[in-house]
Coordinates of C-alpha atoms and ligand atoms in Angstrom, one line a residue:
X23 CA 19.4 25.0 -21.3
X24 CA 19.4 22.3 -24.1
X25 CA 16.3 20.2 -26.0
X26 CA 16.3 16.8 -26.4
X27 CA 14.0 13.6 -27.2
X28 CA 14.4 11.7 -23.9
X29 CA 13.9 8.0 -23.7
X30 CA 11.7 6.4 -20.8
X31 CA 13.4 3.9 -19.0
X32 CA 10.7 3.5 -16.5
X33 CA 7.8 4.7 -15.0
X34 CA 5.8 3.6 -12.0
X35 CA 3.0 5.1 -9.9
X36 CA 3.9 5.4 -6.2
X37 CA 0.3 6.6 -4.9
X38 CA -3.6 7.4 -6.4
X39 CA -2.3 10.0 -9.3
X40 CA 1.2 9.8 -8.1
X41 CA 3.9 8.9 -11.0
X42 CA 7.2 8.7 -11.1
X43 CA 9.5 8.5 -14.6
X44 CA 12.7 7.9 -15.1
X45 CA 14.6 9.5 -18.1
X46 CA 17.5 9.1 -20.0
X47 CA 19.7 11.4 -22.3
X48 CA 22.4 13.2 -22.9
X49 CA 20.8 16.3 -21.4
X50 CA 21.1 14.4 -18.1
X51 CA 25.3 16.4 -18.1
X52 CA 23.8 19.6 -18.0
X53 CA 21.9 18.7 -14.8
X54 CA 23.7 19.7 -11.2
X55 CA 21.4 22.4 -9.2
X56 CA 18.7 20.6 -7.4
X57 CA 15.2 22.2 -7.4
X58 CA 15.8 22.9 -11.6
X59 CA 13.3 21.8 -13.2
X60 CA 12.3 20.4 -17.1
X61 CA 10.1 21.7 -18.9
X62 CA 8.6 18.8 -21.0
X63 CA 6.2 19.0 -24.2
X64 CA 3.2 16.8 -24.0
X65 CA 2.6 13.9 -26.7
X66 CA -0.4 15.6 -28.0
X67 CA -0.8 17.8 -30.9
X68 CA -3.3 20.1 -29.6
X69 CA -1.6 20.5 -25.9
X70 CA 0.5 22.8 -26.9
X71 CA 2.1 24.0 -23.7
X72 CA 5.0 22.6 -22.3
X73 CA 4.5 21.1 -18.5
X74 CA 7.5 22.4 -16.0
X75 CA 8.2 19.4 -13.6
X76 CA 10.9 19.5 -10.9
X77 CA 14.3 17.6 -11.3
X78 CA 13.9 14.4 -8.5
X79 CA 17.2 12.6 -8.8
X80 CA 19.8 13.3 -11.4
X81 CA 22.4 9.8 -11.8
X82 CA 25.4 11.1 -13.8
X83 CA 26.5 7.5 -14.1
X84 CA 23.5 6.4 -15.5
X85 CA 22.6 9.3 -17.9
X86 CA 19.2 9.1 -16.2
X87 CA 17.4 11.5 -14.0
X88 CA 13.6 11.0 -12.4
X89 CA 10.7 13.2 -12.2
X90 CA 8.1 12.6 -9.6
X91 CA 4.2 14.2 -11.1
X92 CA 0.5 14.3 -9.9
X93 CA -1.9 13.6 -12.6
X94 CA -4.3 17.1 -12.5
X95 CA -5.4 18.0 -16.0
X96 CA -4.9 16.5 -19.8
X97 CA -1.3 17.1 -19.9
X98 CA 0.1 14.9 -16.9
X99 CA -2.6 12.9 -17.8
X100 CA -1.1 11.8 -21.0
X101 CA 2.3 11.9 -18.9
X102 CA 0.9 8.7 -17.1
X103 CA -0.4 6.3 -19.6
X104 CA 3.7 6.5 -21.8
X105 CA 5.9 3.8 -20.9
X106 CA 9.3 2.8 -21.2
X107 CA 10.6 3.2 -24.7
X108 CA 8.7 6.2 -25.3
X109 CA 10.0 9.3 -26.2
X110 CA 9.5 12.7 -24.6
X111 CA 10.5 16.4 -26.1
X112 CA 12.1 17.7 -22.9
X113 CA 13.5 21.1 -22.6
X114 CA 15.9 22.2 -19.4
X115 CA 16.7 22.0 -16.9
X116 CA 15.6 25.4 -15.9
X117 CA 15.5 27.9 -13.6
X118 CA 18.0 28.3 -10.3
X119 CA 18.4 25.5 -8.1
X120 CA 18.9 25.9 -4.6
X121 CA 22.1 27.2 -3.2
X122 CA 24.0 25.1 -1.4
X123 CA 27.7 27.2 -1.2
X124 CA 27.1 28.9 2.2
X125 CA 26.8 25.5 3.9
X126 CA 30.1 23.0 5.2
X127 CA 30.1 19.5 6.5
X128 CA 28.9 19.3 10.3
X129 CA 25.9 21.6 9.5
X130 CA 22.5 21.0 10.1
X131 CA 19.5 22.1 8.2
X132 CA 15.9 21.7 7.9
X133 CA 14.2 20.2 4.8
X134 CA 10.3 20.7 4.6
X135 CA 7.9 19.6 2.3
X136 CA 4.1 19.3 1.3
X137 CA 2.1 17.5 -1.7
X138 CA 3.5 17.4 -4.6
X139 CA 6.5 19.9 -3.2
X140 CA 8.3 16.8 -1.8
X141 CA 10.1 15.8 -5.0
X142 CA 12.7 18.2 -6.0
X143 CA 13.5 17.8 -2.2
X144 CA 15.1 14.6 -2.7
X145 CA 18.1 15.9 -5.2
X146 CA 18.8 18.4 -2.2
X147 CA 19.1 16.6 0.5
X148 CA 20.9 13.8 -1.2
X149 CA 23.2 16.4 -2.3
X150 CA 23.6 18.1 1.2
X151 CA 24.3 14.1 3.1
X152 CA 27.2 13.8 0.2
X153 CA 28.7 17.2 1.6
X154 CA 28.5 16.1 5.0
X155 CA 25.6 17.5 6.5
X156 CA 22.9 16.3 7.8
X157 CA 19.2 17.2 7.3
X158 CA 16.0 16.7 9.1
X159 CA 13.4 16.1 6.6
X160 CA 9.7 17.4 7.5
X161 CA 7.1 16.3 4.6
X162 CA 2.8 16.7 4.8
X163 CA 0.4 15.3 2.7
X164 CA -3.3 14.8 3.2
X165 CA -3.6 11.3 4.0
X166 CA -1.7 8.4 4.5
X167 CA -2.2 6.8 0.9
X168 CA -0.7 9.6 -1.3
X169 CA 2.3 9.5 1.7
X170 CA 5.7 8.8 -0.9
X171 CA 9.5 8.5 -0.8
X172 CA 9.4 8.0 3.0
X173 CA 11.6 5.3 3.2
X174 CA 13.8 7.5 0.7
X175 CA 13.8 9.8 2.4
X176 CA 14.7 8.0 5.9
X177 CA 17.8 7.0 4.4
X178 CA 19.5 10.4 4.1
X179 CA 18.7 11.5 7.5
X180 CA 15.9 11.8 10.1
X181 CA 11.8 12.1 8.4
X182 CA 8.9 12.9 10.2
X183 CA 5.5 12.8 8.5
X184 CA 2.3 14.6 9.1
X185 CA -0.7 14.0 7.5
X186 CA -3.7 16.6 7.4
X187 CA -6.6 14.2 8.4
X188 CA -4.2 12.3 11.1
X189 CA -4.2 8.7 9.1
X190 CA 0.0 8.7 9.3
X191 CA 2.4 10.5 10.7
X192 CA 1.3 13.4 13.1
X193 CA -2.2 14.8 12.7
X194 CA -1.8 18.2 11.1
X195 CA 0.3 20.1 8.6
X196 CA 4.0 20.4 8.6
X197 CA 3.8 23.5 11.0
X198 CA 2.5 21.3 13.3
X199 CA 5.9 19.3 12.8
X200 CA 7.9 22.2 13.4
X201 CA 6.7 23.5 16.1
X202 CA 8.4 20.2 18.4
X203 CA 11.9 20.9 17.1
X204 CA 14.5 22.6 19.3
X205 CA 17.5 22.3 16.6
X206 CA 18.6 25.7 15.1
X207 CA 19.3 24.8 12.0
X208 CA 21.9 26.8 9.1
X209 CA 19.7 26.6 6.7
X210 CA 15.9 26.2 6.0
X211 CA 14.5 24.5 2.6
X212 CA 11.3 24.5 1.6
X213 CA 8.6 23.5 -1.3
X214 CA 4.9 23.5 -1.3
X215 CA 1.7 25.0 -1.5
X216 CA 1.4 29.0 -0.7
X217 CA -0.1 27.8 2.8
X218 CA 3.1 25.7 3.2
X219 CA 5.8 28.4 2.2
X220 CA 4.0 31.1 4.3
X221 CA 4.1 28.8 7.7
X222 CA 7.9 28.3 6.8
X223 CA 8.1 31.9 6.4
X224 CA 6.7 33.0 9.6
X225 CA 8.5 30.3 12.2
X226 CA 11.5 31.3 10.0
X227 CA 11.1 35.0 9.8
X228 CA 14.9 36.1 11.4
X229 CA 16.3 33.0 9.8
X230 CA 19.2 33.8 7.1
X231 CA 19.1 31.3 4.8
X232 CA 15.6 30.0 4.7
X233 CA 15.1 29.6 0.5
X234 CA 11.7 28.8 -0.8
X235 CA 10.7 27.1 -4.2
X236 CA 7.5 28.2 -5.7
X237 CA 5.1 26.5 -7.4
X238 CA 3.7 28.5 -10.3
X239 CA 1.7 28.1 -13.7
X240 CA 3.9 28.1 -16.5
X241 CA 3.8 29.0 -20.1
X242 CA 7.6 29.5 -21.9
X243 CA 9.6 28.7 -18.9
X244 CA 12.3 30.8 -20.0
X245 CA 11.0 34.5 -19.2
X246 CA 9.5 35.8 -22.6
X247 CA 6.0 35.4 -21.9
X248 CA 5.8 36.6 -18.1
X249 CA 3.0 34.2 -17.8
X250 CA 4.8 33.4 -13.9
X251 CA 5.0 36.7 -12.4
X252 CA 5.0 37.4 -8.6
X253 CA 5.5 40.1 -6.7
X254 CA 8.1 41.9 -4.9
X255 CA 7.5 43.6 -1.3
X256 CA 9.0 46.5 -3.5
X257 CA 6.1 46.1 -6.2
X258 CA 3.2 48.5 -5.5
X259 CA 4.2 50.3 -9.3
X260 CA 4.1 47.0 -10.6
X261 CA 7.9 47.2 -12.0
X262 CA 9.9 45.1 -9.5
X263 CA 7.6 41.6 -10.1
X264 CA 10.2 38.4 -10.9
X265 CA 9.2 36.0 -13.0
X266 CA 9.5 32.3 -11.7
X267 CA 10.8 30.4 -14.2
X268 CA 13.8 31.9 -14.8
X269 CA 14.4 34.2 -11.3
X270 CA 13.4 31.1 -9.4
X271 CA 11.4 28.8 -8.9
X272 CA 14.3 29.3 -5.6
X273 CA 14.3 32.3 -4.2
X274 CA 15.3 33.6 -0.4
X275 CA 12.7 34.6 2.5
X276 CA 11.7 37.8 1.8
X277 CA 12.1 38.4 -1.8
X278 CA 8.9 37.7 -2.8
X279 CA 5.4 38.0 -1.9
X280 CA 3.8 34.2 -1.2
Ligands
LIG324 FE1 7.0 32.5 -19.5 FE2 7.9 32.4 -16.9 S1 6.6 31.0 -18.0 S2 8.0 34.1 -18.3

């Protein structure tokens, strides 16, 4: 994990609150895992908390890497008015991506998202198509004009789109999705809300590879301040909680409790 000032080389909204910024730096080398994340101070002197924001495409040949982030409080708001040629103080990337070493070309796998879950997504399964295997993406959102990265999406491999009031896609959440498919996959990806993660975990309870990244409020991002804690299914003393920032934000079916 390194610091650096990070030039904006772009940023763009892609739907109501919906931004996405494109950095550049050297910090871009130390970028490989996708579903990291940076933790990035705000331009601001009294928001003094960093905000963590997941890794959306990392381009080694460009030193550049994008993040993808919804405008919900003062933080992200100040996020959105910067523009290229603006510096930002960003710390990562941190936390453990997804694993990717159990899976060979020829494999299959399942890649489901929700909200503001669906960015990280993107690294991964552009990672998995350059090992040779081929993903089925499955990304909700609430309605059809904060839908993003579709067509992105439909280049690396099959997408299907729900939409919780039916305006795009299929009416319903991404269970809804899921439920029509008759493919076993290898492996299961997801990232979400709670409500998301849990549906993933319950059609995918015997699965053995099924990893989940949470979403979590976030304080040091490192693991000194425990301000991320969830719990274990092993947790009722209290002393077997992780902390997501630097146990996750990844971590396997089972492990923790959504
Ligand atoms: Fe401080 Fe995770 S945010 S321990």
């Amino acid at each position: 994990m390194k610091q650096e000032m990070m030039e904006i080389v772009q940023q763009k909204q892609l739907a109501p609150k919906i931004f996405e910024m494109t950095l550049k730096g050297d910090l871009v080398k130390e970028m490989q895992q996708p579903g990291q994340f940076l933790h990035i101070l705000v331009p601001r002197a009294d928001l003094l908390l960093r905000r963590p924001i997941s890794l959306n495409h990392i381009d080694h040949e460009t030193n550049t890497c994008r993040i993808i982030y919804r405008v919900e409080g003062e933080g992200t708001s100040v996020f959105s008015t910067l523009s290229a040629g603006d510096y930002l103080d960003v710390m990562g990337p941190l936390g453990n991506g997804f694993d990717l070493s159990d899976l060979h070309t020829g494999d299959e796998v399942f890649i489901i998202g929700g909200g503001i879950g669906v960015p990280p997504l993107y690294e991964l399964s552009k990672q998995l198509v350059k090992k040779g295997i081929k993903p089925t993406h499955f990304l909700g959102f609430a309605t059809h004009e904060v839908v993003y990265y579709e067509k992105e999406f439909n280049r690396l491999g099959e997408t299907r789109i729900a939409t919780d009031d039916g305006t795009y896609g299929m009416h319903g959440n991404v269970g809804n999705l899921l439920l029509g498919t008759k493919t076993k996959p290898t492996a299961v990806f997801a990232c979400g809300s709670n409500g998301l993660l849990k549906t993933v975990e319950q059609l995918f309870s015997s699965h053995q590879n099924v990893q989940l990244s949470l979403e979590s409020r976030m304080a040091c991002g490192i693991g000194a301040c425990y301000a991320c804690v969830c719990h274990t299914p092993e947790d009722e003393t209290g002393t077997k909680s992780v902390k997501v920032c630097d146990e996750g934000p990844i971590f396997k079916i089972g492990e923790v409790i959504i």
